[in-house]
Coordinates of C-alpha atoms in Angstrom, one line a residue:
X256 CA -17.8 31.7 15.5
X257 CA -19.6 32.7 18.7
X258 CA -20.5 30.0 21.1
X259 CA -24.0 30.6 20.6
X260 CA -23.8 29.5 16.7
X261 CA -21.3 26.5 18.1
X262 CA -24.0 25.4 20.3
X263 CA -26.2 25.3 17.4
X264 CA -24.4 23.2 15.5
X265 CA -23.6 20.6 17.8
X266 CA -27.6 19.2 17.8
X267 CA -27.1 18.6 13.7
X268 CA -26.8 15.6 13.2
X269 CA -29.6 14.4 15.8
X270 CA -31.7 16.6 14.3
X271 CA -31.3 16.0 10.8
X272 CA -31.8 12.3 11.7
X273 CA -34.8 13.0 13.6
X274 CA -35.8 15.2 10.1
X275 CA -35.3 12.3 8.4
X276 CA -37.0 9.9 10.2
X277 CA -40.2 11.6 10.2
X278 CA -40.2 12.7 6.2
X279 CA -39.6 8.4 5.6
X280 CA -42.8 7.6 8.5
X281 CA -44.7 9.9 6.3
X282 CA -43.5 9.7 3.0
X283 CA -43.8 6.4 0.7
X284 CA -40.2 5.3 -0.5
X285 CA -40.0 6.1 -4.4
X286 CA -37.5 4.6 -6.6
X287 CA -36.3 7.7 -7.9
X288 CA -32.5 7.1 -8.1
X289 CA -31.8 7.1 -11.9
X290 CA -32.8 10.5 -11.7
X291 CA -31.9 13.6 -11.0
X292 CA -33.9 15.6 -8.2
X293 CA -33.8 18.6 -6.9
X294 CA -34.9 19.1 -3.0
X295 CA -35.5 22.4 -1.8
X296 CA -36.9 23.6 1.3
X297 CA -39.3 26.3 0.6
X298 CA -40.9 29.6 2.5
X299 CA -43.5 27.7 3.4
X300 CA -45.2 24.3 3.0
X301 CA -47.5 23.5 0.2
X302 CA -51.2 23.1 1.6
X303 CA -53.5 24.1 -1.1
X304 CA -52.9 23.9 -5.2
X305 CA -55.5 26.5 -6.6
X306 CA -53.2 29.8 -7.3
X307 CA -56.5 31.7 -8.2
X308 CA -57.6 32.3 -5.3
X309 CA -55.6 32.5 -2.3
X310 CA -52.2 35.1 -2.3
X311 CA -49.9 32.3 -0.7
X312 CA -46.8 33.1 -2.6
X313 CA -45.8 28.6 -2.2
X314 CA -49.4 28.3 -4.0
X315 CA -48.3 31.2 -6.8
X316 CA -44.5 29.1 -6.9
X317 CA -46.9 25.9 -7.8
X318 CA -48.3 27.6 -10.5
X319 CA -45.3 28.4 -11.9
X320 CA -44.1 24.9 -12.1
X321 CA -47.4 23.3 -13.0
X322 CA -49.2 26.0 -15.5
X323 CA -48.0 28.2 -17.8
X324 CA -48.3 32.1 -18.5
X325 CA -49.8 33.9 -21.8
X326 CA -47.1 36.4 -21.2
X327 CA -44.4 37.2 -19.0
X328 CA -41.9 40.1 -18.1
X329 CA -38.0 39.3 -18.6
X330 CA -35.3 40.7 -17.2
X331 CA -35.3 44.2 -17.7
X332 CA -39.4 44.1 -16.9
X333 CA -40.4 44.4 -20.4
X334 CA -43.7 41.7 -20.8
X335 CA -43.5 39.7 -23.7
X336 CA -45.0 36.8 -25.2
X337 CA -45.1 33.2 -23.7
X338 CA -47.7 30.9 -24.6
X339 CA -48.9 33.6 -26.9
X340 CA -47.1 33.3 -30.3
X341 CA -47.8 37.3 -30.7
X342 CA -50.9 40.0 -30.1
X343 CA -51.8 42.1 -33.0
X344 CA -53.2 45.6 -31.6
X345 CA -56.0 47.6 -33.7
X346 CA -55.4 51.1 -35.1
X347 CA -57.4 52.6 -32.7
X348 CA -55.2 51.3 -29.9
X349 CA -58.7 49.5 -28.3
X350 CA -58.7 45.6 -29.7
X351 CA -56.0 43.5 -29.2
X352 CA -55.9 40.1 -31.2
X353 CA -53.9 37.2 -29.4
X354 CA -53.0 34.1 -30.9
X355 CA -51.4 31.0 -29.4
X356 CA -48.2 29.3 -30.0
X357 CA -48.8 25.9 -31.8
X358 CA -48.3 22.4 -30.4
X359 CA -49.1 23.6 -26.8
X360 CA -50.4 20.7 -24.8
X361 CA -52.1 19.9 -21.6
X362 CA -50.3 17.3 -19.3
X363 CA -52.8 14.8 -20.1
X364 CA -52.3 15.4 -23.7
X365 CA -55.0 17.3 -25.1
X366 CA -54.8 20.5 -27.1
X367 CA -54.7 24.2 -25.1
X368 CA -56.9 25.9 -26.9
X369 CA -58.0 29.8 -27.2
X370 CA -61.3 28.8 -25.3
X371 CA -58.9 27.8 -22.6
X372 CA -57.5 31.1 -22.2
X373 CA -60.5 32.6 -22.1
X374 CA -62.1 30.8 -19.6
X375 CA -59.0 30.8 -17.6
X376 CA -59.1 35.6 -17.7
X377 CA -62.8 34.8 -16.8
X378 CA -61.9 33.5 -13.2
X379 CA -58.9 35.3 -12.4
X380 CA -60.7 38.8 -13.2
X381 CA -63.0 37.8 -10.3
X382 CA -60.1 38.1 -7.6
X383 CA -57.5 39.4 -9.2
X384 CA -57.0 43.7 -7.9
X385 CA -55.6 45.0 -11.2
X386 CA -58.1 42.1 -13.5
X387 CA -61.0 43.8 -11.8
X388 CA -59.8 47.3 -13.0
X389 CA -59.3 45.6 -16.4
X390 CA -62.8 44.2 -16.5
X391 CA -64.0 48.3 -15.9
X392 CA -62.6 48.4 -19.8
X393 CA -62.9 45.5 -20.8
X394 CA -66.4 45.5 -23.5
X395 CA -65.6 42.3 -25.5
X396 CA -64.0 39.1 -25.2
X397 CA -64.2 36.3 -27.7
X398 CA -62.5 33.3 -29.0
X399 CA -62.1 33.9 -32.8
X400 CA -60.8 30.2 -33.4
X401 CA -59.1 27.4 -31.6
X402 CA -55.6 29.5 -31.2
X403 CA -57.1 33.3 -31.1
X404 CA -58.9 35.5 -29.3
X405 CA -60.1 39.2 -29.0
X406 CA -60.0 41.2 -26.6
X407 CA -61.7 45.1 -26.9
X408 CA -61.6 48.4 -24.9
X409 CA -63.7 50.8 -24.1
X410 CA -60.7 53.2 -25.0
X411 CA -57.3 52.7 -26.2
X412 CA -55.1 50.9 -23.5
X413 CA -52.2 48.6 -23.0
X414 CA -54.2 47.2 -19.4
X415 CA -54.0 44.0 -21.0
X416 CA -50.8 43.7 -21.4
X417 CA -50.0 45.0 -18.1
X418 CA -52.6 43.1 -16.2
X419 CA -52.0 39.3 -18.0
X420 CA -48.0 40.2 -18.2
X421 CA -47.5 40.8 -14.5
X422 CA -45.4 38.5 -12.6
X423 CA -46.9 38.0 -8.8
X424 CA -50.6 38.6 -6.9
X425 CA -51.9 37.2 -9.2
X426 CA -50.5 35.9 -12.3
X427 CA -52.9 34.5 -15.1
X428 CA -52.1 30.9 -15.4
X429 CA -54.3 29.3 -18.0
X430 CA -56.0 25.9 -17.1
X431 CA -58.2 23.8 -18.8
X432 CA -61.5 25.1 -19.8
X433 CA -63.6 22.6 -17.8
X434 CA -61.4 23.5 -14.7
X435 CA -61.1 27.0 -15.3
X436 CA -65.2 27.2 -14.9
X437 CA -65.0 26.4 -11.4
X438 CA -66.8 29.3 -9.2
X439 CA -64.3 31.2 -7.7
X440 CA -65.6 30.5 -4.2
X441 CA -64.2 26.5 -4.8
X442 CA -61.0 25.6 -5.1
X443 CA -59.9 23.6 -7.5
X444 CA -59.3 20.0 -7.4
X445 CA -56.9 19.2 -11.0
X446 CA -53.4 19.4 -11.2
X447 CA -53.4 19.0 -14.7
X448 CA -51.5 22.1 -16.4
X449 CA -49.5 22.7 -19.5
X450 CA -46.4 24.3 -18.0
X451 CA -42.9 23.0 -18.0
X452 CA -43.5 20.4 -14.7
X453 CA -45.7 17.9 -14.0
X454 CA -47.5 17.7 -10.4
X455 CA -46.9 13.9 -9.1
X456 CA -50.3 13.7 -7.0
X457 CA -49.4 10.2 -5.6
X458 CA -46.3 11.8 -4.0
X459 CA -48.2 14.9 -2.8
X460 CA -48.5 15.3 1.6
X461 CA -50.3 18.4 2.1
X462 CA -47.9 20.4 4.6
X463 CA -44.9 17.7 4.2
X464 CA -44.0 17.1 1.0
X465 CA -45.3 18.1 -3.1
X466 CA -43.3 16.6 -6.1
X467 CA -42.9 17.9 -9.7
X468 CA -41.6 16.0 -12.9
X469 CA -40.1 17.4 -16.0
X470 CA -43.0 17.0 -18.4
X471 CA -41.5 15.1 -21.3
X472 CA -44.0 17.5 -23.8
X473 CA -43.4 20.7 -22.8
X474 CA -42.0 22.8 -25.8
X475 CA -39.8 25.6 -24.7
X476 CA -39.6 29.1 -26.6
X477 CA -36.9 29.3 -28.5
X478 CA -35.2 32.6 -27.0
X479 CA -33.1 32.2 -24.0
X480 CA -34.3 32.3 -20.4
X481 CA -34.8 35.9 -19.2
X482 CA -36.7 36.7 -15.8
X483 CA -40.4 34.7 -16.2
X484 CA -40.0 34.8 -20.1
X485 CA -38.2 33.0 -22.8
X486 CA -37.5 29.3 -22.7
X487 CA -38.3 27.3 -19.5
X488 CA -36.2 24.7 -20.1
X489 CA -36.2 21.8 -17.2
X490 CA -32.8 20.4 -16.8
X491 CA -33.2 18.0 -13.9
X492 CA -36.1 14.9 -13.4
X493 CA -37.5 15.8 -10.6
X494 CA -38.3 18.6 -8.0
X495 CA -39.2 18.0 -4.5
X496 CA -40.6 20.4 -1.8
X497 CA -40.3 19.4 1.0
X498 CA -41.3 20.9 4.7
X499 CA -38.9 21.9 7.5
X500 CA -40.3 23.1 10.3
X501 CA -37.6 24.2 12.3
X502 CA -35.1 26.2 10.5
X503 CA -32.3 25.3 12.0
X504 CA -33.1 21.4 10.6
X505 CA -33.0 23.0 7.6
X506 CA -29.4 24.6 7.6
X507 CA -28.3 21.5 8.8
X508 CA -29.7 19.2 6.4
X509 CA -28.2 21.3 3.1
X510 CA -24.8 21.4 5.3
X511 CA -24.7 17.7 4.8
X512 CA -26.1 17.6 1.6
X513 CA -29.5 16.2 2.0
X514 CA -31.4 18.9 0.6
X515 CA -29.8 20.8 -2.1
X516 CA -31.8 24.4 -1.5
X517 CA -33.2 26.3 1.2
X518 CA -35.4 29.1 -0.7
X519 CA -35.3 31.4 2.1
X520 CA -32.4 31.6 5.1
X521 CA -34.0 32.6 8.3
X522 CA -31.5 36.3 8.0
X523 CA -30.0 34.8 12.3
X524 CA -28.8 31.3 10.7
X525 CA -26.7 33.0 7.7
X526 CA -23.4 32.9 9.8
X527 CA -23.7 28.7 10.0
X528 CA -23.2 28.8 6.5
X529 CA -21.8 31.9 5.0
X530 CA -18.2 30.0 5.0
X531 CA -19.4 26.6 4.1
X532 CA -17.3 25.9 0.9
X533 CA -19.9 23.5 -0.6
X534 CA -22.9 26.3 -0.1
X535 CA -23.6 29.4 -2.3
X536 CA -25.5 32.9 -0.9
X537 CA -27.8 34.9 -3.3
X538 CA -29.2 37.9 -1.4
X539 CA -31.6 38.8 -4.1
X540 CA -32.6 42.4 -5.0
X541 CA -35.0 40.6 -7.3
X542 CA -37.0 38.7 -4.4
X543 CA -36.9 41.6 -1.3
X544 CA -39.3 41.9 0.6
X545 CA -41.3 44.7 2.9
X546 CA -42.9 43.5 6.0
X547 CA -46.4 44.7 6.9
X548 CA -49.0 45.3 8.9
X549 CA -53.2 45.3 8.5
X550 CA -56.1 47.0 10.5
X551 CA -59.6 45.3 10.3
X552 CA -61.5 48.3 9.1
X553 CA -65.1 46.4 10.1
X554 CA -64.3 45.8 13.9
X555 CA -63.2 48.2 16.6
X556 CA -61.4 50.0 17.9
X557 CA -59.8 50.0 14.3
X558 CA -62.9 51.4 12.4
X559 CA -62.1 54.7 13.8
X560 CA -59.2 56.4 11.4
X561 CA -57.8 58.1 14.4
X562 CA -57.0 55.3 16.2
X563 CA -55.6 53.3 13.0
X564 CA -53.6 57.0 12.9
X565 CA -52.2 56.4 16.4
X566 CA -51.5 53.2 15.9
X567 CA -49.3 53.9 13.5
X568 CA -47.8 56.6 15.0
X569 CA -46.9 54.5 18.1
X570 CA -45.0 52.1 15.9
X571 CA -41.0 52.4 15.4
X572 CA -39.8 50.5 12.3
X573 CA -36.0 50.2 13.3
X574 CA -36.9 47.8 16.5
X575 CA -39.5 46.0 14.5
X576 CA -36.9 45.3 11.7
X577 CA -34.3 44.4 14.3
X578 CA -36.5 42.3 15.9
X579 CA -37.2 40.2 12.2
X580 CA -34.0 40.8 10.5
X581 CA -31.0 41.3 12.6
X582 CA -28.2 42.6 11.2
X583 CA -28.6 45.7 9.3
X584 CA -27.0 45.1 6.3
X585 CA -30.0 43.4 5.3
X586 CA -33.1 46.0 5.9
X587 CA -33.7 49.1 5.6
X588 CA -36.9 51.3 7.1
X589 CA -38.8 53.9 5.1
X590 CA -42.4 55.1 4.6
X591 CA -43.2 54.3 1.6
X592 CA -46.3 51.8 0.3
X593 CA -44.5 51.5 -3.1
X594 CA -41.5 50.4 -1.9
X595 CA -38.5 52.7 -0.8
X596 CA -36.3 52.4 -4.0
X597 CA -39.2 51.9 -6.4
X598 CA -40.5 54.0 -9.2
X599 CA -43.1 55.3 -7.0
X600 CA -40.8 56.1 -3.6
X601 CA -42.7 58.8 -2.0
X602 CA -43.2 59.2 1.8
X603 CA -45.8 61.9 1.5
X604 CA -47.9 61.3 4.6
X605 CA -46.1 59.2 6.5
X606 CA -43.9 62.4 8.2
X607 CA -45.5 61.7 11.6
X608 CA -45.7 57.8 11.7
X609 CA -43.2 55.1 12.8
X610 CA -41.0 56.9 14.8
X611 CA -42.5 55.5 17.9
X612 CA -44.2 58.7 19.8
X613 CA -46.1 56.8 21.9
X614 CA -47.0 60.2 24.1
X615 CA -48.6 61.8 20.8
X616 CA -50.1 58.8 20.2
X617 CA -51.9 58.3 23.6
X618 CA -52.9 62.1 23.1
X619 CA -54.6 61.1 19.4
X620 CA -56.4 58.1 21.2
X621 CA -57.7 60.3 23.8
X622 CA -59.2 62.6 21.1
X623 CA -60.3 59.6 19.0
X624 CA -62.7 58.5 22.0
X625 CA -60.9 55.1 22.4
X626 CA -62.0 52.9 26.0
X627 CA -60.1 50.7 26.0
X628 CA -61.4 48.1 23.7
X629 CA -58.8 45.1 23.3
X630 CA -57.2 45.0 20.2
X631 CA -56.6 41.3 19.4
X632 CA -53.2 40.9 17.1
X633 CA -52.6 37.6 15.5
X634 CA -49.2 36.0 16.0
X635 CA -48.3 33.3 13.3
X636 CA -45.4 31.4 15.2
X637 CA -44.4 29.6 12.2
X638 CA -43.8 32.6 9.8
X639 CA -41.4 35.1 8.6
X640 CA -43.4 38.0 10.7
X641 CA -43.5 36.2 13.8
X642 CA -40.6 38.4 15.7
X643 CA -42.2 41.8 14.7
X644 CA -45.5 40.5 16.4
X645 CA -44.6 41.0 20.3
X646 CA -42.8 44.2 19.5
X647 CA -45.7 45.9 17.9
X648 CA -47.7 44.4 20.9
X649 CA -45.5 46.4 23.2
X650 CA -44.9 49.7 21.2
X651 CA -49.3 49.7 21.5
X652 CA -49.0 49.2 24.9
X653 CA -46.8 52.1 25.4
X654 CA -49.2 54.1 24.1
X655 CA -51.7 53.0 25.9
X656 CA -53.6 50.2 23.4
X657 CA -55.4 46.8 25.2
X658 CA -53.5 44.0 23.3
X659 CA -54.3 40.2 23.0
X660 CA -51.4 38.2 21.5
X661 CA -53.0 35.2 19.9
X662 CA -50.6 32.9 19.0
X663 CA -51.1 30.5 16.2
X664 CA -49.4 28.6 13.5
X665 CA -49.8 30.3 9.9
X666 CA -52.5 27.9 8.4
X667 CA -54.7 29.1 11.5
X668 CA -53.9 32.3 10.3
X669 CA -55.2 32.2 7.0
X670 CA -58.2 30.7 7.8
X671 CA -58.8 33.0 10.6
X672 CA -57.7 36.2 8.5
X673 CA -61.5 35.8 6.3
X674 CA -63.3 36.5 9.5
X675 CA -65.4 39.3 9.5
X676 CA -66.8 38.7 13.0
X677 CA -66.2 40.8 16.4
X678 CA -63.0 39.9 18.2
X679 CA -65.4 37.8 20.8
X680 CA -66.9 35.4 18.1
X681 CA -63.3 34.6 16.8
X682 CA -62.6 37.9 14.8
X683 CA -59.4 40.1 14.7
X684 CA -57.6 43.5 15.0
X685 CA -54.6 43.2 13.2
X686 CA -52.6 40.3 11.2
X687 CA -49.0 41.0 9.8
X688 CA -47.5 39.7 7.0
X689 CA -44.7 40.3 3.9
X690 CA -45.5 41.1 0.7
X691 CA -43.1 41.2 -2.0
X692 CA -41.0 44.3 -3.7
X693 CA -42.3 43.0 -7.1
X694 CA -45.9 43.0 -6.4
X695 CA -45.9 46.2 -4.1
X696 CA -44.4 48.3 -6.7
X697 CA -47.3 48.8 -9.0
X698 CA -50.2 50.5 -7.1
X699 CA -52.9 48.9 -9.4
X700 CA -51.7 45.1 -8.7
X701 CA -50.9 45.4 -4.8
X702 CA -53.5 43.6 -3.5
X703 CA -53.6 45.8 0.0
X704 CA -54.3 48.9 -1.7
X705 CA -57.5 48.1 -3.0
X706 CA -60.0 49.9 -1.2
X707 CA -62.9 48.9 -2.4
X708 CA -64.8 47.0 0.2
X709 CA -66.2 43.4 0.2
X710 CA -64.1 43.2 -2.5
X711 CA -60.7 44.7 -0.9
X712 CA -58.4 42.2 1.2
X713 CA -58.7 41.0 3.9
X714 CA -59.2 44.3 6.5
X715 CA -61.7 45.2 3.7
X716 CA -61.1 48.9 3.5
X717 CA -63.9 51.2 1.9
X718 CA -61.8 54.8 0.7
X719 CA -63.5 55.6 -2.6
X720 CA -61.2 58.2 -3.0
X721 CA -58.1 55.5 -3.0
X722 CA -60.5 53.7 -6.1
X723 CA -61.1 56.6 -7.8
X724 CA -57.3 57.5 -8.4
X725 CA -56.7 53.8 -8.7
X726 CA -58.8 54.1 -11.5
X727 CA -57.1 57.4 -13.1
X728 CA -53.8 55.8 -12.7
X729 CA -55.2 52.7 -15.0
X730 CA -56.5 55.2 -17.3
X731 CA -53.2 57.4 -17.6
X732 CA -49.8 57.3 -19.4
X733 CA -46.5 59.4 -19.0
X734 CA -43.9 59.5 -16.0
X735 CA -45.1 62.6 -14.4
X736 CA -48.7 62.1 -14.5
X737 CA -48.5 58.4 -12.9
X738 CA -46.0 60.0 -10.6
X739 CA -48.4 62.3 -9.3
X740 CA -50.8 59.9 -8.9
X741 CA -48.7 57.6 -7.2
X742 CA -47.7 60.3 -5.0
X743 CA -51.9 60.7 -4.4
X744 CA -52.4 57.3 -3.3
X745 CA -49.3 57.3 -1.4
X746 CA -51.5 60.0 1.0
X747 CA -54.8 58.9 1.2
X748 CA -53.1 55.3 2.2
X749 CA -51.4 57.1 5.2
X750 CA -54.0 59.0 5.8
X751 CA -56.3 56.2 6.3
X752 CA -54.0 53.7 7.5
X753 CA -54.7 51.3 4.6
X754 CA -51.7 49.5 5.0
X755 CA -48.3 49.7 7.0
X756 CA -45.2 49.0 6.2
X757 CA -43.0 47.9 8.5
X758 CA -39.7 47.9 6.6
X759 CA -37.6 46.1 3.9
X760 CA -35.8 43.3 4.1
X761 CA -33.7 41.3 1.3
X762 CA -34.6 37.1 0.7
X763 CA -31.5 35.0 1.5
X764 CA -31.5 31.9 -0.8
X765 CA -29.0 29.2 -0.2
X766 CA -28.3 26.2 -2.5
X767 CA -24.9 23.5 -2.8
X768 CA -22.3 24.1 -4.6
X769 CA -22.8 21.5 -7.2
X770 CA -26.4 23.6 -8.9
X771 CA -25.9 26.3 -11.2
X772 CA -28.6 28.1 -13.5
X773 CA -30.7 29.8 -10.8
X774 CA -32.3 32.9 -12.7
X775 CA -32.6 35.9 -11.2
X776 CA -36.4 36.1 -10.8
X777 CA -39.1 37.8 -8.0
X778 CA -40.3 34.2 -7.9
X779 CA -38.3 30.7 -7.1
X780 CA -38.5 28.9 -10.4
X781 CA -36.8 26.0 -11.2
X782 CA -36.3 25.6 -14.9
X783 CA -32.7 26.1 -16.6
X784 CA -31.2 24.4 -13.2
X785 CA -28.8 21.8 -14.2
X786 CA -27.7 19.6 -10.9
X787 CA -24.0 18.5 -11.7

């Protein structure tokens, strides 16, 4: 062990004391202790609870715990039925009928019903990338009675399915309907789901600490668990999230055995524990990871595609993975939007980016017209991208880019992300951030590939050409011909410099010795974990 990682262990147990001090000044004592709970130490702190409409993969992980899915993909990514008993599909491929499972209950005791659903695809259509392409087909939707509903087409197409079955940004969780009417510009104020945990409001500090409860009504299905599908079934009392700040707090409090689970090992820690006898490692192939990058298409200098185009050619990857991962063995560089080991892996476009020329990119700058106009890149101190930020500040500046390093904490970020105002009036250039492999994979449900303006994320890209083979790839069937398309979007993304990756990285979960049942999912679920 180096003296550097002995140094770092020497401060645990004031620091795990100083943890602990603070979580019992700001948390009420519970008397928990005939129970079993589970305390994990998530990717992020839990700040908001409506998984609708923000992309904040701890708000998606609360959805999983509180609500419930009308379908879900297993294992081997096949999408199967989850609070739907079955779907029925028409002859002519273009209605599907879905019915319900019986006995399924909200948390406060009341009947889901089929209006629920319904209500509950209204919303998420609004926000949701690949639900918006659905609603382009969609030309009926109707409850039928209190456990079915119809859905029809404008042609024959398995969009629903694809769209309602899909695993991350966003799932469909079904609320109740009275919730579920809530305008998509308000967040949502209930807790009250019908999925396998209860939210424990009383217990809940916004950034410190959220609590979940087996729900005593939940009715699992009756096959096994297999990825998001099959039966959820809750094997401890209690879950509890709670909020570690400093990472190395963190590795030092499951060391000793106060937290049970860190969801994600900052990748530099992983030596402090990788011969800890009590402590198990899962690099996850399940949960990786690509690091990325955004322009804001409204603002300059980055409404101008040649300067996105030299930005991206002044990048490296390799140094900016470095800089966030470390040691090798756990990232790899590539060009690819779909992911580098996907079913969509092409580079095509990408041949002159991300090797770091930073003298072709002064010379594309010069031709683009640029001044000089300061490029203002947001630095979230607090989250997984924050290394990568003051390297792609430099590699900029080597090619001769104006950059202002704001630095803020990721909440600020968020909130500052929506702004559509000049850099002056509180605006931005360019955010970073992760997304992961499962959700950039499909090019209709990766949120940053929409292109379609007001309605595109946050950068708000307008490329109708991107939309219009978006659209074709919804519309089309067979390996080769969504391989081609794939391949389409893969250019007119480089080409425009919708989005950037930065690399891939794999998520390092670590959890005690004495937990067994994690499933390998893309997303931290804690059903069918028994605590011994």
């Amino acid at each position: 062990m180096s003296n550097l990682l002995k140094d770092r262990l020497r401060p645990a147990k004031t620091l795990t004391a100083v943890w602990a001090a603070l979580a019992i000044t700001a948390i009420a004592p519970v008397a928990v202790s005939a129970q079993t709970t589970l305390t994990a130490v998530m990717e992020a702190p839990l700040r908001s609870l409506d998984p609708v409409i923000t992309t904040s993969y701890i708000v998606r992980n609360y959805g999983y715990m509180v609500y419930d899915t009308l379908l879900a993909e297993d294992a081997q990514g096949q999408v199967k039925p989850q609070m739907l008993e079955g779907w029925k599909v028409s002859e002519d491929g273009q209605t599907y009928t879905m019915t319900l499972r019986e006995n399924l209950r909200w948390h406060d005791g009341s009947p889901v019903t089929a209006e629920d659903a319904v209500e509950s695809i209204k919303r998420w259509i609004q926000l949701d990338k690949m639900g918006q392409i659905m609603t382009e087909f969609l030309t009926k939707m109707e409850v039928v009675d209190d456990r079915s509903f119809v859905m029809q087409f404008s042609f024959p197409t398995d969009i629903a399915l694809r769209a309602m079955g899909k695993p991350s940004s966003l799932p469909l969780f079904v609320m109740p309907k009275e919730v579920a009417r809530t305008p998509v510009s308000q967040a949502i104020t209930s807790t009250v789901g019908s999925g396998p945990f209860r939210f424990v409001e009383k217990e809940y500090r916004p950034g410190v600490q959220a609590v979940f409860e087996k729900n005593p009504d939940y009715v699992p299905r009756n096959e096994p668990a297999s990825g998001l599908a099959g039966g959820k079934q809750v094997k401890v009392d209690r879950v509890r999230w709670v909020a570690m700040p400093d990472a190395m707090t963190g590795v030092n409090a499951l060391r000793s055995g106060e937290i049970d689970v860190i969801d994600q090992v900052q990748l530099d820690l992983l030596p402090l524990l990788q011969n800890e006898s009590d402590i198990v490692l899962n690099a996850s192939t399940a949960r990786g990871a690509q690091t990325e990058m955004r322009f804001n298409f409204l603002q300059p200098p980055f409404n101008n595609k040649q300067v996105r185009q030299a930005a991206m050619m002044a990048l490296n990857q390799k140094p900016l993975m470095q800089a966030q991962v470390g040691n090798p063995e756990y990232f790899e560089t590539c060009g690819a939007v779909f992911g580098c080991h996907s079913v969509f892996p092409s580079q095509a476009g990408s041949e002159a980016y991300f090797k770091g020329d930073a003298a072709g990119a002064k010379k594309l700058l010069e031709q683009a017209g640029y001044k000089g106009e300061p490029v203002v890149l947001l630095h979230p101190t607090d989250f997984l991208t924050s290394p990568v930020v003051p390297v792609i500040a430099q590699q900029l500046r080597n090619a001769g880019f104006t950059v202002n390093v704001e630095a803020m904490d990721w909440q600020t970020v968020q909130t500052r992300r929506t702004s559509k105002r000049p850099v002056q009036e509180g605006g931005w250039s360019i955010i970073t951030t992760y997304s992961g492999l499962v959700d950039v994979s499909n090019p209709l449900s990766f949120m940053a590939v929409a292109s379609n303006g007001d309605k595109a994320w946050f950068g708000w890209p307008d490329v109708p050409a991107i939309e219009k083979t978006r659209m074709e790839f919804a519309r089309s069937s067979g390996e080769s011909e969504l391989g081609r398309l794939a391949t389409d979007l893969q250019k007119h993304i480089m080409d425009e410099g919708v989005i950037v990756p930065l690399g891939e990285f794999k998520m390092v979960s670590a959890m005690r010795k004495n937990l067994n049942g994690f499933l390998q999912t893309p997303v931290p679920v804690f059903w069918n974990v028994e605590k011994r």
